Amino acid sequence: MQLGRHISGQFNTELEAIRTHVLTMGGMVEQQLTYALEALHNHDAELAKRVMHEDHKVNAMEVAIDEACTRIIAKRQPTASDLRLVMAIIKTITDLERIGDVASQIAKVSLENFTNKQHSLLVSLESLGRQSVKMMHTVLDAYARMDVKAATEAYKFDDKIDAEYEAVVRQLMTYMMEDPSSIPSVMKVMWAARAIERVGDRCQNICEYIIYFVKGKDVRHIGDQNIDDVIK
Amino acid sequence: MQLGRHISGQFNTELEAIRTHVLTMGGMVEQQLTYALEALHNHDAELAKRVMHEDHKVNAMEVAIDEACTRIIAKRQPTASDLRLVMAIIKTITDLERIGDVASQIAKVSLENFTNKQHSLLVSLESLGRQSVKMMHTVLDAYARMDVKAATEAYKFDDKIDAEYEAVVRQLMTYMMEDPSSIPSVMKVMWAARAIERVGDRCQNICEYIIYFVKGKDVRHIGDQNIDDVIK
């Protein structure tokens, strides 16, 4: 870690507090996502409603951390890696907040009145959901340690999520073609699948911020293949 | 405008240059979106390919502006409204870049081989697309003048886009139910509709940053109804 080397102990404490706050937010969002998938799986309306109700806490954390970052820039005038850390945090919380929105979206879908037969479609989301939670967990872990290697590996995990997502979409389309009357319901599952797939993209963004902080290099838009070269 | 009151004329010039760069980026993204919709409408493969090819320019602008913002923070240590401006810019360019991605997505859909009958479905996207370009134009205009009133009005325009989007989705679902063999093609149109709808959300984000800069208030997550109270 690059922290712990400031003349001002107070500055250290403040930066570390923000970082901890981000990890708490990340943990909460991961929890929300896990609960939402659980609600979908068990058709648990109570749990789904709780996820939707708790979303405002995630939003409030985003706003609070954003404010803390602006305050620390104004007060401490960070440069170099301190400034990169603050910048990385500002961007990370946007993605975390959006993953929180995804959890709410999934929870909402779980409240739909699916027929028993249609309900079986939700099973196809399970594995996809599990993968996205797994990726998120790995990314948050890499974030906690600011571990570039772990971030790069987690980054590539999105390929698996994309492949699984494509399979789910094909399956859902087949279902719709076989039973056109199911289309409105299946479309809801389709949106949920899409939302889960987007979690992987958000996690990739967070990986990019980790690399940016540690390496000082902006690896957005350079393509998956080139990331390995950059972090060498 | 809050600019033009710094002791350092150089600082002014730098801030103004970044702001101009953002407007250039916004103009370019608006152009990309317009071209993508045109490609969809006229089934113009050349234009679609150009949009997809030019996307990297939008990405490069995002990275360049981001760097300029980090540099100005490190060098000029802005506070108060100057810092808010920089923060607003950092967030704005993320949304602009994503709207650029939407343009690419739409362009890609226009390259699909639709049957003549299916091609007529694309017409349903036209009005939705026009609305999103209109909203974007209004938001960029509010941004150029940092006009809170205009931003608030533009913000509410998203309701129209949402309503139009819902109508398009219903229409596409009906089409799929009547002709299940069309499902794979229609789903592509569905994704494009979703992408266009998201432009409205991105534009709303930019409106929130304008309000944040001018009023110093974070209006994210407070609900449409409350924004009027905040900006009073």
Coordinates of C-alpha atoms in Angstrom, one line a residue:
Chain A
M1 CA 0.0 0.0 0.0
Q2 CA 1.0 3.5 -0.8
L3 CA -0.5 4.9 2.3
G4 CA 1.1 5.6 5.6
R5 CA 3.8 7.9 4.4
H6 CA 2.4 11.4 5.0
I7 CA 3.8 14.0 7.2
S8 CA 0.3 14.7 8.4
G9 CA -1.0 11.7 10.4
Q10 CA -4.4 13.3 10.2
F11 CA -4.4 13.2 6.4
N12 CA -3.6 9.5 6.6
T13 CA -6.4 8.9 8.9
E14 CA -8.8 10.7 6.6
L15 CA -7.8 8.9 3.5
E16 CA -7.9 5.5 5.3
A17 CA -11.4 6.4 6.6
I18 CA -12.7 7.1 3.1
R19 CA -11.1 3.8 1.8
T20 CA -12.8 1.9 4.6
H21 CA -16.1 3.6 3.8
V22 CA -15.8 2.4 0.2
L23 CA -15.2 -1.1 1.3
T24 CA -18.2 -1.0 3.6
M25 CA -20.3 0.3 0.6
G26 CA -18.9 -2.5 -1.5
G27 CA -19.7 -5.1 1.1
M28 CA -23.2 -3.7 1.4
V29 CA -23.8 -3.8 -2.4
E30 CA -22.5 -7.3 -2.6
Q31 CA -24.9 -8.3 0.2
Q32 CA -27.8 -6.6 -1.7
L33 CA -27.0 -8.4 -4.9
T34 CA -26.7 -11.7 -3.0
Y35 CA -30.1 -11.1 -1.3
A36 CA -31.7 -10.1 -4.6
L37 CA -30.6 -13.4 -6.2
E38 CA -31.8 -15.3 -3.2
A39 CA -35.2 -13.6 -3.4
L40 CA -35.4 -14.5 -7.0
H41 CA -34.4 -18.1 -6.3
N42 CA -36.7 -18.7 -3.3
H43 CA -39.5 -16.4 -4.6
D44 CA -39.1 -14.6 -1.3
A45 CA -41.2 -11.4 -1.5
E46 CA -40.2 -10.2 1.9
L47 CA -36.5 -10.3 1.1
A48 CA -37.0 -8.7 -2.3
K49 CA -38.8 -5.8 -0.6
R50 CA -36.1 -5.4 1.9
V51 CA -33.5 -5.2 -0.9
M52 CA -35.5 -2.5 -2.7
H53 CA -36.0 -0.6 0.6
E54 CA -32.3 -0.7 1.5
D55 CA -31.2 0.7 -1.8
H56 CA -31.4 4.3 -0.4
K57 CA -28.6 3.4 2.0
V58 CA -26.3 2.6 -0.8
N59 CA -27.3 5.8 -2.5
A60 CA -26.6 7.8 0.7
M61 CA -23.2 6.2 1.0
E62 CA -22.3 7.2 -2.6
V63 CA -23.2 10.8 -1.8
A64 CA -21.4 10.8 1.5
I65 CA -18.2 9.4 0.1
D66 CA -18.3 11.8 -2.8
E67 CA -18.5 14.7 -0.4
A68 CA -15.7 13.3 1.7
C69 CA -13.5 13.1 -1.5
T70 CA -14.3 16.6 -2.5
R71 CA -13.6 17.8 1.0
I72 CA -10.2 16.0 1.2
I73 CA -9.2 17.5 -2.1
A74 CA -10.1 21.0 -1.0
K75 CA -8.5 20.6 2.4
R76 CA -5.4 18.4 1.8
Q77 CA -4.7 19.2 -1.8
P78 CA -3.4 15.7 -2.5
T79 CA -1.1 15.1 -5.4
A80 CA 0.4 12.0 -7.2
S81 CA -0.8 8.7 -5.8
D82 CA -3.0 10.3 -3.1
L83 CA -4.8 12.2 -5.8
R84 CA -5.1 9.1 -7.9
L85 CA -6.6 7.2 -5.0
V86 CA -9.2 9.9 -4.5
M87 CA -10.0 9.9 -8.2
A88 CA -10.3 6.1 -8.3
I89 CA -12.6 6.2 -5.3
I90 CA -14.9 8.8 -6.9
K91 CA -15.3 6.6 -9.9
T92 CA -15.6 3.4 -8.0
I93 CA -18.5 4.5 -6.0
T94 CA -20.5 5.4 -9.1
D95 CA -20.1 1.8 -10.3
L96 CA -21.0 0.4 -6.9
E97 CA -24.1 2.5 -6.7
R98 CA -25.2 1.2 -10.2
I99 CA -24.6 -2.4 -9.0
G100 CA -26.9 -1.5 -6.1
D101 CA -29.5 -0.4 -8.6
V102 CA -29.1 -3.8 -10.4
A103 CA -29.9 -5.6 -7.1
S104 CA -33.1 -3.5 -6.8
Q105 CA -34.0 -4.3 -10.4
I106 CA -33.5 -8.1 -9.8
A107 CA -35.5 -7.9 -6.5
K108 CA -38.3 -6.2 -8.5
V109 CA -38.4 -9.0 -11.1
S110 CA -38.6 -11.6 -8.3
L111 CA -41.9 -10.0 -7.2
E112 CA -43.5 -10.7 -10.6
N113 CA -46.3 -13.3 -10.7
F114 CA -44.7 -16.0 -12.8
T115 CA -46.5 -19.3 -13.5
N116 CA -44.8 -22.3 -12.1
K117 CA -43.5 -23.2 -15.5
Q118 CA -42.1 -19.7 -16.1
H119 CA -40.6 -19.7 -12.6
S120 CA -38.3 -22.5 -13.8
L121 CA -36.8 -19.9 -16.1
L122 CA -35.5 -18.0 -13.2
V123 CA -33.2 -21.0 -12.5
S124 CA -31.3 -20.0 -15.6
L125 CA -30.4 -16.8 -14.0
E126 CA -29.0 -18.5 -10.9
S127 CA -25.7 -19.5 -12.3
L128 CA -25.2 -16.2 -14.0
G129 CA -26.0 -14.4 -10.8
R130 CA -23.6 -16.6 -8.8
Q131 CA -20.8 -15.7 -11.3
S132 CA -21.5 -12.0 -11.0
V133 CA -21.4 -12.1 -7.2
K134 CA -18.2 -14.1 -7.4
M135 CA -16.6 -11.6 -9.7
M136 CA -17.8 -8.7 -7.5
H137 CA -16.4 -10.4 -4.4
T138 CA -13.0 -11.0 -6.1
V139 CA -12.9 -7.4 -7.3
L140 CA -13.7 -6.0 -3.9
D141 CA -11.0 -8.2 -2.5
A142 CA -8.5 -6.8 -5.0
Y143 CA -9.7 -3.3 -4.2
A144 CA -9.1 -3.8 -0.4
R145 CA -5.5 -4.8 -1.1
M146 CA -5.1 -2.6 -4.1
D147 CA -3.8 -5.7 -5.8
V148 CA -3.2 -5.1 -9.5
K149 CA -2.6 -8.8 -10.3
A150 CA -5.8 -9.9 -8.7
A151 CA -7.6 -7.0 -10.4
T152 CA -6.3 -8.1 -13.8
E153 CA -7.4 -11.7 -13.2
A154 CA -10.8 -10.6 -12.0
Y155 CA -11.1 -8.3 -15.1
K156 CA -10.9 -11.3 -17.4
F157 CA -13.5 -13.2 -15.5
D158 CA -16.1 -11.0 -17.3
D159 CA -15.7 -13.2 -20.4
K160 CA -17.2 -16.1 -18.4
I161 CA -20.2 -13.9 -17.4
D162 CA -20.7 -12.8 -21.0
A163 CA -20.6 -16.4 -22.3
E164 CA -23.1 -17.5 -19.6
Y165 CA -25.3 -14.5 -20.4
E166 CA -25.4 -15.3 -24.1
A167 CA -26.5 -18.8 -23.2
V168 CA -29.3 -17.5 -21.0
V169 CA -30.5 -15.2 -23.7
R170 CA -30.6 -18.0 -26.2
Q171 CA -32.5 -20.2 -23.8
L172 CA -35.0 -17.4 -23.1
M173 CA -35.5 -16.7 -26.7
T174 CA -36.2 -20.4 -27.4
Y175 CA -38.7 -20.4 -24.6
M176 CA -40.5 -17.4 -26.1
M177 CA -40.6 -18.9 -29.5
E178 CA -42.1 -22.1 -28.2
D179 CA -44.7 -20.3 -26.1
P180 CA -45.4 -16.8 -27.4
S181 CA -47.9 -16.1 -24.7
S182 CA -45.1 -16.1 -22.2
I183 CA -43.3 -13.3 -23.9
P184 CA -44.2 -10.5 -21.5
S185 CA -43.1 -12.6 -18.5
V186 CA -40.0 -13.9 -20.1
M187 CA -39.0 -10.4 -21.2
K188 CA -38.8 -9.5 -17.5
V189 CA -36.4 -12.3 -16.9
M190 CA -34.5 -11.1 -19.9
W191 CA -34.1 -7.6 -18.4
A192 CA -32.9 -9.2 -15.2
A193 CA -30.3 -11.3 -17.1
R194 CA -29.1 -8.1 -18.8
A195 CA -28.9 -6.3 -15.5
I196 CA -26.8 -9.1 -14.0
E197 CA -24.5 -9.2 -17.0
R198 CA -23.9 -5.5 -16.6
V199 CA -22.5 -6.2 -13.1
G200 CA -19.6 -7.8 -14.8
D201 CA -18.9 -4.6 -16.8
R202 CA -19.2 -2.5 -13.7
C203 CA -16.7 -4.7 -11.9
Q204 CA -14.3 -4.4 -14.9
N205 CA -14.5 -0.6 -14.5
I206 CA -13.5 -1.0 -10.8
C207 CA -10.5 -3.2 -11.9
E208 CA -9.5 -0.4 -14.2
Y209 CA -9.5 2.1 -11.4
I210 CA -7.3 -0.2 -9.2
I211 CA -4.8 -0.4 -12.1
Y212 CA -5.0 3.4 -12.5
F213 CA -4.3 4.0 -8.9
V214 CA -1.4 1.6 -8.5
K215 CA 0.2 1.9 -11.9
G216 CA -0.8 5.5 -12.7
K217 CA -2.0 4.3 -16.1
D218 CA -5.4 4.7 -17.6
V219 CA -6.3 1.4 -19.1
R220 CA -9.8 2.1 -20.2
H221 CA -10.6 1.5 -23.8
I222 CA -7.3 -0.2 -24.6
G223 CA -8.8 -3.7 -25.0
D224 CA -8.5 -6.7 -22.8
Q225 CA -5.5 -8.0 -24.6
N226 CA -3.4 -5.0 -23.9
I227 CA -4.0 -4.8 -20.2
D228 CA -1.4 -7.4 -19.5
D229 CA 1.2 -5.4 -21.3
V230 CA 0.4 -2.2 -19.4
I231 CA 0.7 -3.7 -16.0
K232 CA 3.9 -5.5 -16.6
Chain B
M1 CA -20.8 32.0 -14.9
Q2 CA -18.6 31.7 -11.9
L3 CA -15.4 31.8 -14.0
G4 CA -13.3 34.8 -14.7
R5 CA -12.5 35.8 -11.2
H6 CA -9.2 34.2 -10.5
I7 CA -6.0 36.0 -9.6
S8 CA -4.3 33.6 -11.9
G9 CA -5.3 34.3 -15.5
Q10 CA -3.6 31.1 -16.5
F11 CA -5.8 29.1 -14.2
N12 CA -8.9 30.7 -15.9
T13 CA -7.6 29.8 -19.3
E14 CA -7.0 26.2 -18.2
L15 CA -10.4 25.7 -16.7
E16 CA -12.0 27.3 -19.7
A17 CA -10.1 25.1 -22.0
I18 CA -11.3 22.0 -20.2
R19 CA -14.9 23.2 -20.3
T20 CA -14.6 23.8 -24.0
H21 CA -13.1 20.4 -24.5
V22 CA -16.2 18.9 -22.7
L23 CA -18.5 20.8 -25.0
T24 CA -16.6 19.6 -28.0
M25 CA -16.9 16.0 -26.7
G26 CA -20.6 16.5 -26.1
G27 CA -21.1 17.9 -29.6
M28 CA -19.2 14.9 -31.0
V29 CA -21.3 12.4 -29.1
E30 CA -24.5 14.1 -30.1
Q31 CA -23.3 13.9 -33.7
Q32 CA -22.5 10.2 -33.3
L33 CA -26.0 9.5 -31.9
T34 CA -27.6 11.4 -34.7
Y35 CA -25.6 9.5 -37.3
A36 CA -26.4 6.2 -35.7
L37 CA -30.1 6.9 -35.8
E38 CA -29.7 8.1 -39.4
A39 CA -27.9 4.8 -40.3
L40 CA -30.7 2.9 -38.7
H41 CA -33.4 4.8 -40.5
N42 CA -31.7 4.7 -44.0
H43 CA -30.2 1.3 -43.5
D44 CA -26.9 3.0 -44.3
A45 CA -24.1 0.5 -43.6
E46 CA -21.4 3.0 -44.5
L47 CA -22.5 5.5 -42.0
A48 CA -23.0 2.9 -39.3
K49 CA -19.5 1.6 -39.8
R50 CA -18.2 5.2 -39.6
V51 CA -20.0 5.7 -36.2
M52 CA -18.5 2.5 -34.9
H53 CA -15.1 3.5 -36.1
E54 CA -15.2 7.0 -34.7
D55 CA -16.1 5.8 -31.2
H56 CA -12.5 5.6 -30.2
K57 CA -12.2 9.3 -30.6
V58 CA -14.9 9.8 -28.0
N59 CA -13.1 7.4 -25.7
A60 CA -9.8 9.2 -26.2
M61 CA -11.5 12.5 -25.3
E62 CA -12.8 11.1 -22.1
V63 CA -9.3 10.0 -21.1
A64 CA -7.7 13.3 -22.1
I65 CA -10.2 15.4 -20.2
D66 CA -9.9 13.2 -17.2
E67 CA -6.2 13.7 -17.2
A68 CA -6.5 17.4 -17.6
C69 CA -8.9 17.5 -14.6
T70 CA -6.5 15.5 -12.4
R71 CA -3.6 17.8 -13.6
I72 CA -5.5 21.0 -12.8
I73 CA -6.4 19.7 -9.3
A74 CA -2.8 18.8 -8.6
K75 CA -1.4 22.0 -10.0
R76 CA -4.0 24.6 -9.1
Q77 CA -5.5 23.1 -6.0
P78 CA -9.0 24.5 -6.8
T79 CA -11.5 24.9 -4.0
A80 CA -15.2 25.8 -3.8
S81 CA -16.9 26.3 -7.1
D82 CA -13.8 25.7 -9.1
L83 CA -13.4 22.3 -7.5
R84 CA -17.1 21.6 -8.0
L85 CA -16.7 22.5 -11.7
V86 CA -13.8 20.0 -12.1
M87 CA -15.8 17.3 -10.2
A88 CA -18.9 17.9 -12.4
I89 CA -16.7 17.6 -15.5
I90 CA -15.1 14.3 -14.3
K91 CA -18.6 12.8 -13.9
T92 CA -20.1 14.4 -17.0
I93 CA -17.5 12.9 -19.4
T94 CA -18.3 9.4 -18.0
D95 CA -21.9 9.8 -19.1
L96 CA -21.0 11.3 -22.4
E97 CA -18.7 8.4 -23.1
R98 CA -21.5 5.9 -22.4
I99 CA -23.8 7.8 -24.7
G100 CA -21.1 7.4 -27.3
D101 CA -21.2 3.6 -26.6
V102 CA -25.0 3.7 -27.2
A103 CA -24.4 5.3 -30.6
S104 CA -22.1 2.4 -31.5
Q105 CA -24.6 -0.1 -30.3
I106 CA -27.4 1.4 -32.4
A107 CA -25.0 1.6 -35.4
K108 CA -24.3 -2.1 -34.9
V109 CA -28.0 -3.0 -34.8
S110 CA -28.5 -1.1 -38.1
L111 CA -26.1 -3.5 -39.8
E112 CA -28.3 -6.5 -39.0
N113 CA -30.0 -8.2 -41.9
F114 CA -33.6 -7.4 -41.2
T115 CA -36.4 -8.6 -43.5
N116 CA -38.4 -5.8 -45.1
K117 CA -41.2 -6.4 -42.8
Q118 CA -38.9 -6.4 -39.7
H119 CA -37.2 -3.3 -41.0
S120 CA -40.5 -1.5 -40.5
L121 CA -40.0 -2.1 -36.8
L122 CA -37.0 0.2 -36.8
V123 CA -39.4 3.0 -37.6
S124 CA -40.7 2.7 -34.0
L125 CA -37.3 3.6 -32.8
E126 CA -37.2 6.8 -34.8
S127 CA -39.3 8.9 -32.6
L128 CA -37.7 7.6 -29.5
G129 CA -34.3 8.3 -31.0
R130 CA -35.3 11.8 -32.0
Q131 CA -36.5 12.5 -28.4
S132 CA -33.2 11.3 -27.0
V133 CA -31.2 13.5 -29.3
K134 CA -33.4 16.4 -28.5
M135 CA -32.9 15.9 -24.8
M136 CA -29.2 15.6 -25.2
H137 CA -29.0 18.8 -27.3
T138 CA -31.0 20.7 -24.6
V139 CA -28.8 19.3 -21.8
L140 CA -25.6 20.3 -23.6
D141 CA -27.0 23.7 -24.2
A142 CA -27.8 24.0 -20.4
Y143 CA -24.3 22.8 -19.7
A144 CA -22.7 25.4 -22.0
R145 CA -24.4 28.1 -20.1
M146 CA -24.4 26.3 -16.7
D147 CA -28.1 27.1 -16.6
V148 CA -29.8 25.4 -13.7
K149 CA -33.3 26.3 -14.9
A150 CA -32.7 24.8 -18.3
A151 CA -31.1 21.8 -16.7
T152 CA -34.1 21.2 -14.5
E153 CA -36.5 21.4 -17.4
A154 CA -34.4 19.1 -19.5
Y155 CA -34.3 16.7 -16.6
K156 CA -38.0 16.3 -16.6
F157 CA -38.0 15.6 -20.4
D158 CA -36.9 12.0 -19.5
D159 CA -40.5 11.2 -18.6
K160 CA -41.4 11.6 -22.2
I161 CA -38.6 9.3 -23.3
D162 CA -39.6 6.7 -20.8
A163 CA -43.3 6.8 -21.9
E164 CA -42.2 6.5 -25.6
Y165 CA -39.9 3.7 -24.7
E166 CA -42.7 1.8 -22.9
A167 CA -44.8 2.1 -26.0
V168 CA -42.0 0.8 -28.3
V169 CA -41.5 -2.2 -26.0
R170 CA -45.2 -3.0 -26.0
Q171 CA -45.3 -2.7 -29.8
L172 CA -42.2 -5.0 -30.2
M173 CA -43.7 -7.6 -27.8
T174 CA -46.9 -7.7 -29.8
Y175 CA -44.9 -8.2 -32.9
M176 CA -43.0 -11.1 -31.4
M177 CA -46.2 -12.7 -30.1
E178 CA -47.7 -12.5 -33.6
D179 CA -44.7 -13.8 -35.4
P180 CA -42.5 -15.9 -33.0
S181 CA -40.0 -16.6 -35.7
S182 CA -39.1 -12.9 -35.7
I183 CA -38.0 -13.0 -32.0
P184 CA -34.2 -13.1 -32.5
S185 CA -34.4 -10.1 -34.9
V186 CA -36.9 -8.2 -32.8
M187 CA -34.8 -8.7 -29.7
K188 CA -32.0 -6.8 -31.4
V189 CA -34.4 -3.9 -31.9
M190 CA -35.4 -4.3 -28.3
W191 CA -31.8 -3.8 -27.1
A192 CA -31.4 -0.8 -29.3
A193 CA -34.6 0.7 -27.8
R194 CA -33.3 0.0 -24.3
A195 CA -30.0 1.7 -25.2
I196 CA -31.7 4.8 -26.5
E197 CA -33.9 5.0 -23.4
R198 CA -30.7 4.9 -21.3
V199 CA -29.5 8.1 -23.1
G200 CA -32.3 9.9 -21.2
D201 CA -31.0 8.6 -17.9
R202 CA -27.4 9.7 -18.8
C203 CA -28.7 13.1 -19.7
Q204 CA -30.4 13.3 -16.4
N205 CA -27.1 12.6 -14.6
I206 CA -25.5 15.5 -16.5
C207 CA -28.4 17.8 -15.4
E208 CA -27.6 16.7 -11.8
Y209 CA -24.0 17.7 -12.2
I210 CA -25.0 21.1 -13.6
I211 CA -27.2 21.7 -10.5
Y212 CA -24.4 20.4 -8.2
F213 CA -21.9 22.9 -9.8
V214 CA -24.1 25.9 -9.7
K215 CA -26.0 25.3 -6.5
G216 CA -23.4 23.3 -4.6
K217 CA -26.1 20.7 -3.8
D218 CA -26.1 17.0 -4.7
V219 CA -29.5 16.3 -6.0
R220 CA -28.9 12.6 -6.9
H221 CA -31.4 10.2 -5.5
I222 CA -33.7 12.8 -4.1
G223 CA -36.5 12.1 -6.6
D224 CA -37.8 14.2 -9.4
Q225 CA -40.4 16.0 -7.3
N226 CA -37.8 17.4 -4.9
I227 CA -35.4 18.9 -7.4
D228 CA -37.6 22.0 -7.8
D229 CA -37.4 22.6 -4.1
V230 CA -33.7 22.3 -4.0
I231 CA -32.9 24.7 -6.8
K232 CA -35.3 27.4 -5.5

